[in-house]
Amino acid sequence: MTDTVKYVLDESRIPRAWYNLQADLPKPLPPVLHPGTKQPVGPDDLAPLFPMELILQEVTQEREVPIPEPVRDVYRQWRPSPLFRARRLEKVLQTPAHIYYKYEGVSPAGSHKPNTAVPQAFYNREAGVRKLVTETGAGQWGSSLAFAGALFGIDVQVFMVRVSYDQKPYRRALMETYGAKCVASPSNLTNAGRAILAQRPDHPGSLGIAISEAVEIAAQNDHIKYALGSVLNHVLLHQTIVGQEAIEQFAMTGDYPDVIVGCTGGGSNFAGLAFPFIGAQLRGGKKIDVIATEPTACPTLTRGRYAYDFGDTAHLTPLTKMHTLGSTFTPPGFHAGGLRYHGMAPLVSHLQELGLSRSLAYTQSRVFDAGVQFARAEGIVPAPEANHAVRGAIDEAIRCREEGVSRTILFNLSGHGHFDMQAYIDYFGGKLKDLAYDEAELASALAGLPSVAEPA
Ligand SMILES: *Cc1c(COP(=O)(O)O)cnc(C)c1O
């Protein structure tokens, strides 16, 4: 029996449609509300920020949304991504569990994010948009949109959270290599940024602030639109290509997942893998234990409140009902920069409320223990964010060993960690601190949640 088992699909099997979980939900999502009137928003309210095709994908109830051929053409460079059976890791753990992972680090930018960056750039170009502005935490989303912008001839400007801008110069260089402009946020280019800097000139930045800056610029300029790398329904929709491929690949294995694990920042890679399986379950298929994993330092699903909140600090975005730590919450500067958002995708939040998924939080040192154990067995060095999924999968496999039962575990290896080796250097140097968030700050951020009369 060989040690490395890799399930590959021919590129003709790249799915022809994305899967929309909204078509199969037992209860619809609560409406998105206008930040001023607090009434449900219509497509026109979002038109300054997004091209109409993406707005329609945000609200569609159709089960299948066709993938345009030019997008499939770009996907062909790295898709279908491989599904691996982690046999060597199973041996190390001495577990009867079967562990599989879908590897999204094979994209040019090194993560799952190009799965949505490419269609977003495509639909914007079709709508005649010349420039996109966005935010980025660790730089994964910024570099993915920069890559997609280069392919479709769109200028890209990225507001990068200040701590990451200083800590991760290689990601910044990658964005610049693709031709994007990268600015540290908070910046003095926007009202939102200037207001923050006036209060605190050395502010480390947050995703919520960077979103405010990008949204402000897009809202003020007709030819500039905004792009978001997670959270929104259309972003999660684009990521479902991952889970659909995995369903086809599982048909080759003779197995089917009992447990699915994904890490959650805004929820997109988790949703991308899990939603097609949850949809199959809701249509009468097998029930799966679906687990979202997150950092204890930014515990949105495990400690956040399910409430209407803004997506950004300056309160320019619509209000969505989601698990949130409060839009002013600034988590401590831990290494999984992609998991530092105060909110969570409304669809992922809704699933947990419906009891269709659950969530677990881990400290930084425990997720790096898992990532290093994984790398030594399987050879791939995971991104710090993905280490949260590795931790969840390894814990499930250990539980199988202790209970003497075999389960099939599938997790999303959302990206590689080649640009994050400083985090590993800090781990080996004993410098990774298990930072706790500030309880008083969380309480005050939650106290500041907008009061909203729930629409009936
Ligand atoms: C951005 C990122 C995440 C977190 O974002 P989600 O939208 O929750 O997927 C996770 N893993 C990697 C590798 C990322 O780049």
Coordinates of C-alpha atoms and ligand atoms in Angstrom, one line a residue:
M1 CA 0.0 0.0 0.0
T2 CA 1.5 3.4 -0.9
D3 CA 1.8 6.1 1.7
T4 CA 0.8 9.0 -0.5
V5 CA -2.8 8.8 -1.7
K6 CA -3.8 11.6 -3.9
Y7 CA -7.2 11.9 -5.6
V8 CA -7.1 14.0 -8.7
L9 CA -9.8 14.9 -11.2
D10 CA -9.4 15.7 -14.8
E11 CA -9.8 19.5 -15.5
S12 CA -12.8 18.8 -17.6
R13 CA -14.5 18.0 -14.2
I14 CA -14.2 21.5 -12.9
P15 CA -17.7 22.2 -11.7
R16 CA -19.9 24.2 -14.2
A17 CA -21.9 25.9 -11.5
W18 CA -21.4 27.1 -7.9
Y19 CA -23.7 25.7 -5.2
N20 CA -26.0 28.1 -3.3
L21 CA -26.9 26.8 0.1
Q22 CA -29.7 29.3 0.5
A23 CA -31.8 27.1 -1.8
D24 CA -31.8 24.3 0.7
L25 CA -31.9 26.1 4.1
P26 CA -34.8 25.2 6.4
K27 CA -35.1 28.8 7.4
P28 CA -34.1 31.9 5.3
L29 CA -31.3 34.3 6.3
P30 CA -32.4 37.4 8.2
P31 CA -32.4 40.4 5.8
V32 CA -29.5 42.8 5.4
L33 CA -30.4 46.3 6.7
H34 CA -29.5 49.8 5.5
P35 CA -27.1 51.5 8.0
G36 CA -29.1 54.7 8.1
T37 CA -32.8 53.7 7.8
K38 CA -32.3 50.2 9.3
Q39 CA -34.8 48.9 6.7
P40 CA -33.9 46.0 4.4
V41 CA -31.6 47.0 1.6
G42 CA -32.4 46.6 -2.1
P43 CA -30.0 45.9 -4.9
D44 CA -29.7 49.6 -5.8
D45 CA -28.4 50.4 -2.3
L46 CA -25.3 48.2 -3.0
A47 CA -24.7 49.4 -6.5
P48 CA -22.1 52.0 -5.6
L49 CA -19.9 49.2 -4.2
F50 CA -20.4 46.1 -6.3
P51 CA -21.3 45.3 -10.0
M52 CA -25.0 44.2 -10.4
E53 CA -24.1 40.6 -11.2
L54 CA -22.4 40.1 -7.8
I55 CA -25.3 41.9 -6.0
L56 CA -27.7 39.5 -7.7
Q57 CA -25.6 36.5 -6.6
E58 CA -25.7 37.9 -3.1
V59 CA -29.5 37.5 -2.9
T60 CA -30.3 34.7 -5.4
Q61 CA -32.2 31.6 -4.1
E62 CA -31.3 29.5 -7.2
R63 CA -29.5 26.3 -6.2
E64 CA -27.0 26.5 -9.0
V65 CA -25.2 29.6 -10.3
P66 CA -23.3 29.0 -13.6
I67 CA -19.6 29.6 -13.6
P68 CA -18.7 31.8 -16.6
E69 CA -16.3 30.0 -19.1
P70 CA -13.5 32.7 -18.8
V71 CA -13.5 32.0 -15.0
R72 CA -13.4 28.2 -15.5
D73 CA -10.5 28.9 -17.9
V74 CA -8.5 30.6 -15.2
Y75 CA -9.5 28.0 -12.6
R76 CA -7.9 25.4 -14.9
Q77 CA -4.4 26.6 -14.0
W78 CA -4.7 25.0 -10.5
R79 CA -8.1 23.3 -10.3
P80 CA -9.4 20.8 -9.5
S81 CA -7.2 21.0 -6.4
P82 CA -6.0 17.6 -5.0
L83 CA -7.7 15.7 -2.2
F84 CA -5.1 13.8 -0.1
R85 CA -5.5 10.9 2.4
A86 CA -3.1 11.8 5.2
R87 CA -1.9 8.2 5.8
R88 CA 1.4 9.2 7.3
L89 CA -0.3 11.5 9.8
E90 CA -2.8 8.7 10.7
K91 CA 0.2 6.4 11.4
V92 CA 1.9 9.1 13.6
L93 CA -1.3 9.5 15.5
Q94 CA -2.0 5.8 15.7
T95 CA -5.6 6.5 15.0
P96 CA -8.2 4.3 13.3
A97 CA -9.7 7.4 11.8
H98 CA -9.3 8.2 8.1
I99 CA -8.0 11.7 7.6
Y100 CA -8.4 13.5 4.3
Y101 CA -7.5 17.1 3.4
K102 CA -8.4 19.2 0.4
Y103 CA -5.3 21.3 -0.5
E104 CA -6.0 24.9 -1.6
G105 CA -2.4 26.0 -1.4
V106 CA -1.9 25.0 -5.0
S107 CA -3.3 28.3 -6.4
P108 CA -0.8 31.0 -7.6
A109 CA -1.4 33.1 -4.5
G110 CA -1.1 30.1 -2.2
S111 CA -4.6 29.9 -0.7
H112 CA -8.3 29.4 -1.5
K113 CA -8.9 33.1 -2.0
P114 CA -8.3 33.2 -5.8
N115 CA -11.4 31.1 -6.1
T116 CA -13.4 34.2 -5.5
A117 CA -10.9 36.9 -6.6
V118 CA -11.0 35.6 -10.1
P119 CA -14.8 35.8 -10.6
Q120 CA -15.0 39.1 -8.8
A121 CA -12.4 40.6 -11.1
F122 CA -14.2 39.1 -14.1
Y123 CA -17.7 40.5 -13.2
N124 CA -16.2 43.9 -12.5
R125 CA -14.4 44.0 -15.8
E126 CA -17.6 42.9 -17.6
A127 CA -19.3 45.9 -15.9
G128 CA -16.6 48.3 -17.2
V129 CA -15.0 48.9 -13.8
R130 CA -11.4 50.1 -14.1
K131 CA -10.2 49.9 -10.5
L132 CA -11.0 47.8 -7.4
V133 CA -10.1 48.8 -3.8
T134 CA -10.0 46.3 -0.9
E135 CA -8.6 45.6 2.5
T136 CA -6.3 42.8 3.6
G137 CA -5.1 41.4 6.9
A138 CA -2.2 39.0 6.5
G139 CA -2.1 39.9 2.8
Q140 CA -3.6 36.7 1.4
W141 CA -6.7 38.4 0.1
G142 CA -4.7 41.4 -1.2
S143 CA -2.4 39.2 -3.2
S144 CA -5.2 37.1 -4.6
L145 CA -7.1 40.2 -5.8
A146 CA -3.9 41.6 -7.2
F147 CA -3.3 38.4 -9.1
A148 CA -6.9 38.4 -10.5
G149 CA -6.7 42.2 -11.3
A150 CA -3.5 41.6 -13.3
L151 CA -5.3 38.9 -15.4
F152 CA -8.3 41.0 -16.2
G153 CA -6.6 44.4 -16.6
I154 CA -8.0 46.1 -13.5
D155 CA -6.0 48.4 -11.1
V156 CA -6.1 47.2 -7.5
Q157 CA -5.5 49.3 -4.4
V158 CA -5.1 47.4 -1.1
F159 CA -5.5 48.8 2.4
M160 CA -3.3 46.5 4.5
V161 CA -3.7 46.3 8.3
R162 CA -0.7 48.2 9.8
V163 CA 0.7 45.4 11.9
S164 CA 0.7 43.0 9.0
Y165 CA 2.1 45.7 6.7
D166 CA 5.1 46.0 9.0
Q167 CA 5.4 42.2 9.9
K168 CA 4.8 40.7 6.4
P169 CA 6.8 42.6 3.8
Y170 CA 6.9 39.6 1.5
R171 CA 3.1 39.6 1.0
R172 CA 3.3 43.3 0.2
A173 CA 6.0 42.5 -2.3
L174 CA 3.8 39.8 -3.9
M175 CA 1.0 42.3 -4.3
E176 CA 3.4 44.8 -5.9
T177 CA 4.7 42.1 -8.2
Y178 CA 1.2 41.6 -9.5
G179 CA 1.0 45.4 -10.0
A180 CA -1.3 46.4 -7.1
K181 CA -0.7 49.4 -4.8
C182 CA -0.5 48.6 -1.1
V183 CA -1.1 51.2 1.6
A184 CA -0.8 50.7 5.4
S185 CA -4.1 51.2 7.2
P186 CA -5.1 53.4 9.1
S187 CA -3.9 55.8 6.4
N188 CA -4.3 59.5 5.8
L189 CA -6.0 58.9 2.5
T190 CA -9.5 58.7 3.9
N191 CA -11.7 60.4 6.6
A192 CA -12.1 57.0 8.4
G193 CA -8.3 56.6 8.5
R194 CA -7.6 60.2 9.5
A195 CA -10.1 60.0 12.4
I196 CA -8.4 56.9 13.8
L197 CA -4.9 58.4 13.5
A198 CA -6.0 61.6 15.2
Q199 CA -6.9 59.6 18.3
R200 CA -4.0 57.2 18.1
P201 CA -1.1 57.9 15.7
D202 CA 0.4 54.4 16.2
H203 CA -2.8 52.5 15.8
P204 CA -2.0 48.9 14.7
G205 CA -5.0 48.8 12.4
S206 CA -7.8 46.2 12.1
L207 CA -9.8 44.7 9.3
G208 CA -12.8 46.7 10.3
I209 CA -10.8 50.0 9.9
A210 CA -9.3 48.9 6.6
I211 CA -12.8 48.0 5.3
S212 CA -14.0 51.5 6.2
E213 CA -11.1 53.0 4.2
A214 CA -11.7 50.9 1.1
V215 CA -15.5 51.3 1.2
E216 CA -15.2 55.1 1.6
I217 CA -13.1 55.4 -1.6
A218 CA -15.3 53.1 -3.6
A219 CA -18.5 55.0 -2.5
Q220 CA -17.0 58.3 -3.5
N221 CA -15.9 57.3 -7.0
D222 CA -18.1 56.1 -9.8
H223 CA -15.4 54.2 -11.7
I224 CA -14.1 52.4 -8.5
K225 CA -15.7 49.4 -6.9
Y226 CA -15.1 47.6 -3.7
A227 CA -14.2 43.9 -3.3
L228 CA -14.4 41.7 -0.2
G229 CA -12.5 38.5 0.3
S230 CA -14.8 36.7 2.7
V231 CA -18.1 37.0 4.7
L232 CA -20.5 37.9 1.9
N233 CA -22.9 35.4 0.4
H234 CA -21.4 35.7 -3.1
V235 CA -17.9 35.1 -1.8
L236 CA -19.0 31.9 0.0
L237 CA -20.8 30.9 -3.2
H238 CA -17.7 31.1 -5.3
Q239 CA -15.8 29.0 -2.7
T240 CA -18.3 26.1 -3.0
I241 CA -16.2 24.8 -5.9
V242 CA -14.0 23.3 -3.2
G243 CA -16.6 21.2 -1.6
Q244 CA -18.2 20.1 -4.9
E245 CA -14.9 18.8 -6.2
A246 CA -14.4 17.1 -2.8
I247 CA -17.7 15.3 -3.2
E248 CA -16.6 13.9 -6.6
Q249 CA -13.2 13.0 -5.2
F250 CA -14.8 11.2 -2.3
A251 CA -16.7 9.1 -4.8
M252 CA -13.3 7.7 -5.8
T253 CA -12.2 6.8 -2.2
G254 CA -15.0 4.5 -1.1
D255 CA -15.3 6.7 2.0
Y256 CA -17.6 9.6 3.0
P257 CA -16.9 12.2 5.6
D258 CA -18.4 11.8 9.2
V259 CA -16.6 15.0 10.3
I260 CA -15.7 18.2 8.3
V261 CA -13.4 20.8 9.8
G262 CA -12.5 24.3 8.5
C263 CA -10.9 27.3 10.1
T264 CA -13.0 30.5 10.2
G265 CA -11.9 34.1 9.8
G266 CA -14.8 35.4 7.8
G267 CA -16.0 31.9 7.1
S268 CA -15.3 31.5 3.3
N269 CA -13.0 28.5 3.1
F270 CA -15.0 26.6 5.8
A271 CA -18.2 27.3 3.8
G272 CA -16.6 26.4 0.5
L273 CA -15.8 22.9 1.7
A274 CA -18.7 22.3 4.0
F275 CA -21.8 23.8 2.2
P276 CA -22.1 21.3 -0.6
F277 CA -21.9 18.4 1.9
I278 CA -24.5 20.2 4.2
G279 CA -26.7 20.7 1.2
A280 CA -26.6 17.0 0.4
Q281 CA -27.5 16.4 4.0
L282 CA -30.4 18.8 3.9
R283 CA -31.7 17.0 0.8
G284 CA -31.8 13.7 2.6
G285 CA -28.1 12.7 2.6
K286 CA -25.9 11.6 5.5
K287 CA -25.6 13.7 8.6
I288 CA -22.1 15.2 9.1
D289 CA -20.5 16.7 12.2
V290 CA -19.4 20.1 10.9
I291 CA -16.8 22.0 13.0
A292 CA -15.6 25.6 12.6
T293 CA -12.3 26.3 14.3
E294 CA -11.1 29.8 15.4
P295 CA -8.5 31.5 17.6
T296 CA -9.3 32.0 21.3
A297 CA -7.9 35.5 20.9
C298 CA -10.6 36.4 18.3
P299 CA -13.5 34.0 19.3
T300 CA -16.3 35.2 17.0
L301 CA -18.4 32.0 16.9
T302 CA -17.6 30.7 20.4
R303 CA -17.9 34.0 22.3
G304 CA -19.5 36.5 20.0
R305 CA -23.1 37.6 20.1
Y306 CA -25.6 36.7 17.3
A307 CA -26.8 40.2 16.5
Y308 CA -27.1 42.9 13.8
D309 CA -23.8 44.7 13.5
F310 CA -21.7 46.7 11.0
G311 CA -19.0 45.1 9.0
D312 CA -16.6 48.0 9.5
T313 CA -15.4 50.4 12.2
A314 CA -16.7 53.6 10.7
H315 CA -20.2 52.1 10.2
L316 CA -20.3 52.7 6.4
T317 CA -21.4 49.1 5.6
P318 CA -24.9 47.7 5.8
L319 CA -26.0 45.8 9.0
T320 CA -26.0 42.1 8.9
K321 CA -27.1 39.6 11.5
M322 CA -24.0 37.5 12.4
H323 CA -21.9 36.4 15.3
T324 CA -19.9 39.4 16.2
L325 CA -17.4 40.7 18.9
G326 CA -18.5 44.3 18.1
S327 CA -17.2 46.4 15.2
T328 CA -14.7 48.3 17.4
F329 CA -13.1 45.1 18.8
T330 CA -9.4 45.0 18.0
P331 CA -7.9 41.5 18.7
P332 CA -4.3 41.2 19.9
G333 CA -1.6 40.8 17.2
F334 CA -1.4 37.0 16.9
H335 CA 0.0 35.3 13.8
A336 CA -3.1 34.0 12.0
G337 CA -3.8 37.5 10.5
G338 CA -6.6 36.1 8.4
L339 CA -8.6 35.2 11.5
R340 CA -8.7 38.6 13.1
Y341 CA -12.1 39.8 11.9
H342 CA -14.7 40.9 14.5
G343 CA -17.6 39.4 12.6
M344 CA -18.6 36.1 10.8
A345 CA -20.3 35.3 7.5
P346 CA -24.1 35.6 8.1
L347 CA -24.6 32.2 6.4
V348 CA -22.0 30.5 8.7
S349 CA -23.6 32.2 11.7
H350 CA -27.1 31.2 10.7
L351 CA -25.9 27.5 10.3
Q352 CA -24.6 27.4 13.8
E353 CA -27.9 28.9 15.1
L354 CA -29.8 26.2 13.2
G355 CA -27.6 23.5 14.9
L356 CA -26.1 22.4 11.5
S357 CA -22.5 23.2 12.6
R358 CA -20.6 23.9 15.8
S359 CA -17.4 25.8 16.7
L360 CA -14.2 25.3 18.8
A361 CA -11.5 27.8 19.7
Y362 CA -7.8 27.1 20.2
T363 CA -4.7 28.9 21.5
Q364 CA -1.9 29.9 19.2
S365 CA 0.6 27.5 20.6
R366 CA -1.7 24.5 20.3
V367 CA -2.5 25.3 16.6
F368 CA 1.3 25.6 15.8
D369 CA 1.9 22.2 17.6
A370 CA -0.6 20.7 15.2
G371 CA 0.8 22.5 12.2
V372 CA 4.3 21.3 12.8
Q373 CA 3.2 17.7 13.5
F374 CA 1.3 17.8 10.2
A375 CA 4.3 19.2 8.3
R376 CA 6.6 16.5 9.6
A377 CA 4.2 13.8 8.5
E378 CA 2.7 15.2 5.3
G379 CA 5.4 17.6 4.1
I380 CA 3.2 20.6 3.5
V381 CA 3.7 23.6 5.8
P382 CA 0.2 25.0 6.5
A383 CA -0.6 28.7 6.8
P384 CA -1.1 29.8 10.4
E385 CA -4.9 30.1 9.7
A386 CA -5.0 26.6 8.3
N387 CA -3.3 25.3 11.4
H388 CA -6.6 25.8 13.3
A389 CA -8.2 23.3 10.9
V390 CA -5.3 20.9 11.3
R391 CA -5.7 21.2 15.2
G392 CA -9.4 20.4 14.9
A393 CA -8.8 17.4 12.6
I394 CA -6.0 16.0 14.8
D395 CA -8.1 16.3 18.0
E396 CA -10.9 14.4 16.3
A397 CA -8.5 11.7 15.2
I398 CA -7.1 11.4 18.7
R399 CA -10.7 11.1 20.1
C400 CA -11.3 8.3 17.6
R401 CA -8.2 6.5 19.0
E402 CA -9.3 7.0 22.6
E403 CA -12.9 5.8 21.8
G404 CA -11.6 3.0 19.6
V405 CA -13.9 4.1 16.7
S406 CA -13.0 4.8 13.1
R407 CA -14.4 8.0 11.6
T408 CA -13.7 9.7 8.3
I409 CA -12.4 13.2 8.9
L410 CA -12.1 15.8 6.1
F411 CA -10.5 19.2 6.6
N412 CA -9.7 22.2 4.4
L413 CA -6.0 23.0 4.2
S414 CA -6.8 26.5 3.1
G415 CA -3.3 27.6 2.2
H416 CA 0.5 27.1 2.6
G417 CA 2.6 29.0 5.1
H418 CA 5.6 29.9 2.9
F419 CA 5.1 33.6 3.5
D420 CA 4.5 33.1 7.2
M421 CA 7.8 31.4 8.2
Q422 CA 8.4 34.2 10.7
A423 CA 5.5 32.8 12.7
Y424 CA 7.2 29.4 12.7
I425 CA 10.5 31.0 13.7
D426 CA 8.8 32.6 16.7
Y427 CA 7.2 29.3 17.6
F428 CA 10.5 27.5 17.6
G429 CA 12.1 30.3 19.5
G430 CA 9.4 30.0 22.2
K431 CA 8.2 33.5 21.4
L432 CA 4.6 32.7 20.5
K433 CA 2.4 34.1 23.3
D434 CA -1.1 32.8 23.9
L435 CA -2.6 36.2 23.9
A436 CA -5.9 36.7 25.6
Y437 CA -8.2 39.4 24.3
D438 CA -9.1 42.2 26.6
E439 CA -12.4 41.2 28.4
A440 CA -13.2 44.8 29.2
E441 CA -12.7 45.7 25.5
L442 CA -15.0 42.9 24.4
A443 CA -17.7 44.0 26.8
S444 CA -17.5 47.6 25.7
A445 CA -17.4 46.6 22.0
L446 CA -20.6 44.4 22.6
A447 CA -22.2 47.2 24.5
G448 CA -21.7 49.4 21.4
L449 CA -23.8 47.1 19.1
P450 CA -26.4 49.1 17.2
S451 CA -29.9 48.7 18.5
V452 CA -32.1 47.3 15.8
A453 CA -35.8 46.5 15.9
E454 CA -35.7 43.0 14.3
P455 CA -37.8 42.9 11.1
A456 CA -40.6 40.5 11.4
Ligands
LIG1 C1 -7.9 34.4 4.6 C2 -7.6 33.0 5.0 C3 -8.4 32.3 5.9 C4 -9.6 33.0 6.6 O1 -10.6 33.4 5.8 P1 -11.9 32.6 5.6 O2 -12.8 33.6 4.8 O3 -12.5 32.3 6.9 O4 -11.6 31.4 4.8 C5 -8.1 31.0 6.2 N1 -7.0 30.4 5.6 C6 -6.2 31.1 4.8 C7 -5.0 30.4 4.2 C8 -6.5 32.4 4.4 O5 -5.7 33.0 3.5

